[in-house]
Coordinates of C-alpha atoms in Angstrom, one line a residue:
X1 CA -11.9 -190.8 49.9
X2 CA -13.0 -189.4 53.5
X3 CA -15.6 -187.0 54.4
X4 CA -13.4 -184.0 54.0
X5 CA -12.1 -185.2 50.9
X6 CA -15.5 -185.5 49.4
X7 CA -16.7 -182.4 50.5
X8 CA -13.4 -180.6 49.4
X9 CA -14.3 -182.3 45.6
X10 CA -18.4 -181.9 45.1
X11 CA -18.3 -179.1 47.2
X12 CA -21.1 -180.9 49.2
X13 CA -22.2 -183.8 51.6
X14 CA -22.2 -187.1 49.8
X15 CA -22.0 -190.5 51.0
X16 CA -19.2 -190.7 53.3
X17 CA -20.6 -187.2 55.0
X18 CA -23.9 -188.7 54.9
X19 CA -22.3 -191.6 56.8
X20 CA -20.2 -189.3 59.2
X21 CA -23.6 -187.4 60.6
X22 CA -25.2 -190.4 60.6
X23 CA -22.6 -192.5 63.3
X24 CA -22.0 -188.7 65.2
X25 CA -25.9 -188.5 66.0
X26 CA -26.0 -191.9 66.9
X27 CA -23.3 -191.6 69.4
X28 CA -24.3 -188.2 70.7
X29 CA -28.0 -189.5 71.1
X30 CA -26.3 -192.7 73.2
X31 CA -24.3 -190.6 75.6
X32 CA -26.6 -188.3 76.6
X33 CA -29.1 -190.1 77.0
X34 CA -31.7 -188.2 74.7
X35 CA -35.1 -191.1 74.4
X36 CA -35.6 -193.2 71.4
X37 CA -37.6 -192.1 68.7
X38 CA -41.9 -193.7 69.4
X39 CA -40.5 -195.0 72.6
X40 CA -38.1 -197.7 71.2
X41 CA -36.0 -199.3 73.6
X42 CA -32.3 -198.5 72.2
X43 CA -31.3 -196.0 69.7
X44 CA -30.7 -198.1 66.1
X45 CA -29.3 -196.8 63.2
X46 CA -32.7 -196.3 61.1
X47 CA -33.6 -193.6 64.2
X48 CA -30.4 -191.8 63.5
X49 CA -30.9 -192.0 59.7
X50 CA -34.6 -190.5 60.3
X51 CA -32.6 -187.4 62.5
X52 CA -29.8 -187.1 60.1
X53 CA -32.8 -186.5 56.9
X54 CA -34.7 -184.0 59.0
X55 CA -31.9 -182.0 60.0
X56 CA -31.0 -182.2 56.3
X57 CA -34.4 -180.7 55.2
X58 CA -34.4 -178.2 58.2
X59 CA -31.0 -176.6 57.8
X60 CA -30.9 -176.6 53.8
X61 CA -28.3 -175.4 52.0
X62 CA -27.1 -173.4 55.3
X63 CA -25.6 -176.9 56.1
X64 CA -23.2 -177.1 53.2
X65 CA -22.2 -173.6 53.6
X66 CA -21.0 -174.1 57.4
X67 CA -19.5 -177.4 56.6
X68 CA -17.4 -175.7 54.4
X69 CA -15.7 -173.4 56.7
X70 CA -13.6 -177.4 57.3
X71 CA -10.4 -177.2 57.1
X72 CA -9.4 -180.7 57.9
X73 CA -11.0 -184.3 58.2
X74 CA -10.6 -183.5 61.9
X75 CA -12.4 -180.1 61.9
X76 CA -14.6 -181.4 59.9
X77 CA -15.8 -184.2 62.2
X78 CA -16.0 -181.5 65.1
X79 CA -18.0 -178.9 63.0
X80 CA -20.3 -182.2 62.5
X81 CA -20.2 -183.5 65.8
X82 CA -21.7 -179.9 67.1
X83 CA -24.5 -179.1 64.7
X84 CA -25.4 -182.6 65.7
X85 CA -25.6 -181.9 69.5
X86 CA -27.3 -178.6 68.9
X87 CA -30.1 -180.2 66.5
X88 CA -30.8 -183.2 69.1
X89 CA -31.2 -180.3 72.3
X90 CA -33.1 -178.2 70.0
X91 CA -35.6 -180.9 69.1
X92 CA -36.0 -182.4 72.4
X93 CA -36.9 -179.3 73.5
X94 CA -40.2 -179.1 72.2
X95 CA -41.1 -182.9 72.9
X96 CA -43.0 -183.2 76.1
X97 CA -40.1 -184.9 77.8
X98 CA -38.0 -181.6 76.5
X99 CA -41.0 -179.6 78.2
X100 CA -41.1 -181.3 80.9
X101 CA -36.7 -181.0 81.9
X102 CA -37.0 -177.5 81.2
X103 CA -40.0 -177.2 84.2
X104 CA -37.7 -179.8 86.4
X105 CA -34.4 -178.2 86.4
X106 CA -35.8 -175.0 86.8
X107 CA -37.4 -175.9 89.8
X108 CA -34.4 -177.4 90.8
X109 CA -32.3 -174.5 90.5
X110 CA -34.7 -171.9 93.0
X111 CA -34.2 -174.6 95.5
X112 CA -31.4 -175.1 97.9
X113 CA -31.6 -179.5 98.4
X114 CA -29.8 -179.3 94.2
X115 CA -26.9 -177.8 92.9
X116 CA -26.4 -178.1 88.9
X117 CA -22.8 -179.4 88.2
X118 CA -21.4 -178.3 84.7
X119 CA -23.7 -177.6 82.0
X120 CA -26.4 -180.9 82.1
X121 CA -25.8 -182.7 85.4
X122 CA -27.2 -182.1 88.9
X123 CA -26.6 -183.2 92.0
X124 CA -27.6 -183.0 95.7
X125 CA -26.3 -180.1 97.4
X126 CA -24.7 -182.4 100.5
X127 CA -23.8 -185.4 97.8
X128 CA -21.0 -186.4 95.6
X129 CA -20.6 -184.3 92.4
X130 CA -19.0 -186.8 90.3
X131 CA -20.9 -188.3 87.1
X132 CA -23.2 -190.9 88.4
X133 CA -22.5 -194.3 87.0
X134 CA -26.2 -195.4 87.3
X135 CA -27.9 -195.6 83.6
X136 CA -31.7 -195.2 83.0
X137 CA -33.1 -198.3 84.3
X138 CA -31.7 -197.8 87.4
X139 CA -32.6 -194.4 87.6
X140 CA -36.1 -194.9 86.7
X141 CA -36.6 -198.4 89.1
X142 CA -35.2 -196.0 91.9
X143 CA -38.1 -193.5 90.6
X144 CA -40.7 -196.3 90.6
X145 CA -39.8 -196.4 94.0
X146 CA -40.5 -193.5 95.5
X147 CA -44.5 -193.7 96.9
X148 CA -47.1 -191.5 98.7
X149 CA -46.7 -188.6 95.6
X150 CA -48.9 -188.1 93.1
X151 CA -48.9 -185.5 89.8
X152 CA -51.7 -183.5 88.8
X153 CA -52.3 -183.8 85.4
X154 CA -52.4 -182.6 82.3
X155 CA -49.4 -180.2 83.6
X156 CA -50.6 -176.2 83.0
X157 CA -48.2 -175.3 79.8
X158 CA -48.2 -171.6 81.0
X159 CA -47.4 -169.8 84.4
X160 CA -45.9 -171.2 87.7
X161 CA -46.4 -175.0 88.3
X162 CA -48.5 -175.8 91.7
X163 CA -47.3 -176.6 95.0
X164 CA -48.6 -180.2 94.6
X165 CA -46.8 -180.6 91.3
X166 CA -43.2 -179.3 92.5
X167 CA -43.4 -181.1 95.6
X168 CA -44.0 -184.2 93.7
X169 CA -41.6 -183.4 90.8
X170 CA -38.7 -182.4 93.5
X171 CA -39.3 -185.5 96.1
X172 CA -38.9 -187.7 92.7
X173 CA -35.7 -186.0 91.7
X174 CA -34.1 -186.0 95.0
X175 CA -34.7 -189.6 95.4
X176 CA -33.4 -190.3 92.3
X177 CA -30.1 -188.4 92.6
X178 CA -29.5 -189.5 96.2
X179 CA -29.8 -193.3 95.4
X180 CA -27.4 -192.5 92.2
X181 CA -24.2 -192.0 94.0
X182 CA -23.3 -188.5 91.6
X183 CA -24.4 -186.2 89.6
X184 CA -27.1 -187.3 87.4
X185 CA -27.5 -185.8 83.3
X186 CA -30.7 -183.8 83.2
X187 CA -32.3 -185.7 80.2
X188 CA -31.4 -189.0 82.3
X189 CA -33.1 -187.7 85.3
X190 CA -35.9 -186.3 83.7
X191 CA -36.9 -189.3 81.8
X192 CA -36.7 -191.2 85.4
X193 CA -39.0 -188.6 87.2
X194 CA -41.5 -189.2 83.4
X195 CA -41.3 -193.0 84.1
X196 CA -42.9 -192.9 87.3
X197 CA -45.6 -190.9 86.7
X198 CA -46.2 -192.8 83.3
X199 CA -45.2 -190.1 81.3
X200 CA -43.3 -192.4 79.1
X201 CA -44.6 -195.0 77.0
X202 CA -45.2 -198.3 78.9
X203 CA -42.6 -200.0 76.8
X204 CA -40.1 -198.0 77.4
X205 CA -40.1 -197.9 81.2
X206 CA -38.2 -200.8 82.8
X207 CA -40.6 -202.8 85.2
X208 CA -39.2 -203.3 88.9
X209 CA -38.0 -206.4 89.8
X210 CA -40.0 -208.0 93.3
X211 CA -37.3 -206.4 95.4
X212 CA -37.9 -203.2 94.2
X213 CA -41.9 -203.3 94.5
X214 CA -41.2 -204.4 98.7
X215 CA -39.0 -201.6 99.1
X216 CA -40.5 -197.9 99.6
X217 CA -38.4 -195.2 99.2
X218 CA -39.3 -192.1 101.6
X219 CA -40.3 -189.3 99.6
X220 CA -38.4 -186.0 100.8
X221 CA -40.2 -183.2 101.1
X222 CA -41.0 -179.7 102.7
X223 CA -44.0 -181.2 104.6
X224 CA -45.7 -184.3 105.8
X225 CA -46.9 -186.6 103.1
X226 CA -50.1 -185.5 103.3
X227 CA -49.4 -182.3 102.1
X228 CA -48.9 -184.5 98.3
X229 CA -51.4 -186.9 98.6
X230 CA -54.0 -184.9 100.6
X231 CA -57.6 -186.1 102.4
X232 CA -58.9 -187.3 99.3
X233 CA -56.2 -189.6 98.0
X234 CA -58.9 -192.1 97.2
X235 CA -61.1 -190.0 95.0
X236 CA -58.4 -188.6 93.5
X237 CA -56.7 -191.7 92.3
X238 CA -59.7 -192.8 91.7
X239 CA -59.9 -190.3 88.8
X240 CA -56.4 -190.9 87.7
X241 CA -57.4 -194.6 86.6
X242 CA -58.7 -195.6 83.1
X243 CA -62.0 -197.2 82.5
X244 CA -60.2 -200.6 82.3
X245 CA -58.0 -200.1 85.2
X246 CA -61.2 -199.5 87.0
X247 CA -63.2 -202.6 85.9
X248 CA -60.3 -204.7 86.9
X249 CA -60.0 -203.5 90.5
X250 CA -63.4 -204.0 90.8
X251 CA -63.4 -208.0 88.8
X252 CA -60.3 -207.7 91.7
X253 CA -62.7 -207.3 94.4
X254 CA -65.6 -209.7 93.2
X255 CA -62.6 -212.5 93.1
X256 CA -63.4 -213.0 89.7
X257 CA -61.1 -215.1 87.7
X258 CA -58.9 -214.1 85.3
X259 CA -60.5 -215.7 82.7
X260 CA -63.6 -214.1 83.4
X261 CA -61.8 -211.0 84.1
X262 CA -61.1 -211.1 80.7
X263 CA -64.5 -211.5 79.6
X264 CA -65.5 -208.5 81.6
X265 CA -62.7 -206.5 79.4
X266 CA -62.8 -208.0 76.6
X267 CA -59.4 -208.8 76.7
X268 CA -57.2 -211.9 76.6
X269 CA -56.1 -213.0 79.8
X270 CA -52.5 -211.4 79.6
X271 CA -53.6 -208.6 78.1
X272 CA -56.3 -208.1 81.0
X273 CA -53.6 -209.3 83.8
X274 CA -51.3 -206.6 82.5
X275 CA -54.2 -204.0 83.0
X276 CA -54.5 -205.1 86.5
X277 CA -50.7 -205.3 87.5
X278 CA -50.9 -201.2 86.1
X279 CA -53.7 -200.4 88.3
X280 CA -52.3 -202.0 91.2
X281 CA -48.9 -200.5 90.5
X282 CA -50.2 -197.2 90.3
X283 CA -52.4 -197.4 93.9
X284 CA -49.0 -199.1 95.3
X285 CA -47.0 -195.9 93.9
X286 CA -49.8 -193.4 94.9
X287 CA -49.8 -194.6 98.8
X288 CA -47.6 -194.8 101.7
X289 CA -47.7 -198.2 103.8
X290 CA -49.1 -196.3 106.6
X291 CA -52.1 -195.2 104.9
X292 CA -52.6 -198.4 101.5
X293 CA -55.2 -199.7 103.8
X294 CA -57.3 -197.3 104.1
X295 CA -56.7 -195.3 100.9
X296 CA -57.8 -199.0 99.0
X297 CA -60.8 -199.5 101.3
X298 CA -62.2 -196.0 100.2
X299 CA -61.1 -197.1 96.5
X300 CA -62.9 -200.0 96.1
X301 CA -65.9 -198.5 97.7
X302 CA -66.0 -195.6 94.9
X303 CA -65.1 -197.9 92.1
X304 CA -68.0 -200.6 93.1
X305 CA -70.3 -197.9 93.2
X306 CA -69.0 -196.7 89.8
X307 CA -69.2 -199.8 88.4
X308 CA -72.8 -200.5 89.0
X309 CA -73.4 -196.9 87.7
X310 CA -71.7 -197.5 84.8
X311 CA -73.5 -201.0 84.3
X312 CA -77.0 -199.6 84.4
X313 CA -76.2 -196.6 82.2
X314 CA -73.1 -196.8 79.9
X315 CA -73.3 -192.7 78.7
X316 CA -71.9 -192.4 82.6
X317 CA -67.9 -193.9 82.1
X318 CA -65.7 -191.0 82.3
X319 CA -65.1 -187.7 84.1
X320 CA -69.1 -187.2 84.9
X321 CA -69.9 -190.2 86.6
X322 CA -66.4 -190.1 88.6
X323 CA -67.3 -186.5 90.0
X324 CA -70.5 -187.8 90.8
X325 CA -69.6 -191.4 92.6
X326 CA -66.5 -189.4 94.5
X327 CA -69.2 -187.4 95.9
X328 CA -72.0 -189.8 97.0
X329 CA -69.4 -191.9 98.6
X330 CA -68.0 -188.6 100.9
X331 CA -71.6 -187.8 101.5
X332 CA -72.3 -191.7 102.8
X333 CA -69.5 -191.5 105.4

């Protein structure tokens, strides 16, 4: 007995319809590209289980009523095959990923550089408009490569985004689709542009390889560079670190080993080698080569000075002390 048959006899879904929305969300969530539940690294059968029961529970008896309206096995597999595709758009939509596409490609469409080609791809206005080949973890190494841009965050959920935030968001997307070679799917290229500015979890994010972390990829852009990054890159990425990125630039600096490195985080050694590969990925990512020497000079400067702050009085770790260093070390020069 197939799907239709069953439904045609009990008059509702039972185990062979069960396993029909099951395989269609599974293969809808695979080609286009919609992210793995908690950041997993490939969609599994259990995630599309866990979709097919809420979509159960949300739609009710609605569900049974419009599968119904079947006339065939075939019908029946399409009629599936769309409440599916609607119920994965609708729920990305209010994931911050979801949040984050709709911001993107409506960016993208008020300016000229991208064109959107059918209803989920976009492309560069002088590229190819064929599907892009490329899958995520090329998307998102070509992402990882793009430097000198930085996003201001948390992103403002209501009115227009800033002139720092688009011009990072769009030199990101253009990269991406230019080293793609086609049109890229929207949820592919807005993971991507997530990736790089760690909007993803870690895990989930492929790690470049050594050729890509040697090879800067020229951020496009309106303006110089400096209009992203601005006369205070230091302080500002200064801000952007975490209390443990921070104390392992400066164990870093002291030439500290990583054992005691460790100590100083209270880590193990890979654990606290892992915290300082992030911090020195995201000052690599934040610079251009032109300015890195510089920019890092500054760096260190405020985070030695925050360090001995935040030795002498540990109430002074966060957002307080960081205002507070930034601006003794401007005053000092």
């Amino acid at each position: 007995m197939d799907a239709f048959e069953e439904l045609a006899e009990y008059g509702q879904i039972d185990t062979q319809g069960y396993e029909l929305f099951v395989a269609r969300t599974l293969r809808a969530a695979r080609s286009r590209g919609y992210p793995p539940p908690d950041g997993a690294g490939r969609w599994r059968i259990e995630h599309a289980q866990d979709v097919v029961q809420e979509l159960f529970v949300t739609k009710g008896s609605a569900l049974t009523l419009s599968l119904l309206e079947a006339t065939s096995l075939d019908s029946l597999e399409r009629l599936v095959t769309t409440i599916v595709q609607n119920f994965l758009a609708d729920s990305a939509k209010s994931t911050e990923v979801g949040k984050l596409r709709s911001r993107l490609e409506g960016l993208m469409a008020s300016d000229e550089r991208f064109v959107e080609v059918g209803k989920d791809r976009w492309a560069l206005a002088d590229g190819p408009t064929d599907a892009s080949s490329h899958d995520f973890t090329a998307l998102a190494r070509t992402a990882r490569g793009v430097r000198g841009v930085r996003l201001n965050l948390p992103l403002n959920t209501g009115g227009p985004t800033s002139r720092p935030n688009v011009e990072a968001l769009l030199a990101v997307a253009h990269a991406v689709i230019g080293h793609a070679d086609g049109a890229v799917r929207g949820q592919e290229l807005t993971r991507a542009v997530a990736a790089r500015f760690g909007l993803l979890p870690q895990h989930s994010v492929p790690l470049p390889g050594p050729e890509e972390t040697a090879t800067a990829i020229e951020a496009p852009g309106p303006g110089p560079a400096d209009t992203v990054v601005g006369h205070s890159a230091a302080g500002d990425l200064f801000q952007e670190l975490t209390i443990e990125e921070r104390r392992a630039l400066a164990c870093a600096a002291d030439e500290l080993t990583a054992s005691k490195m460790a100590d100083v985080l209270g880590r193990g050694r890979r654990q606290a080698t892992a915290i300082l590969d992030r911090a020195r990925e995201k000052v690599r990512l934040a610079t251009t080569d032109e300015e890195h020497g510089s920019v890092v000079s500054e760096l260190v400067t405020l985070i030695m000075l925050w360090n001995g702050k935040a030795s002498s009085d540990s109430s002074s770790t966060d957002g307080e002390s960081a205002t507070t260093v930034a601006a003794e070390a401007r005053s000092d020069r």
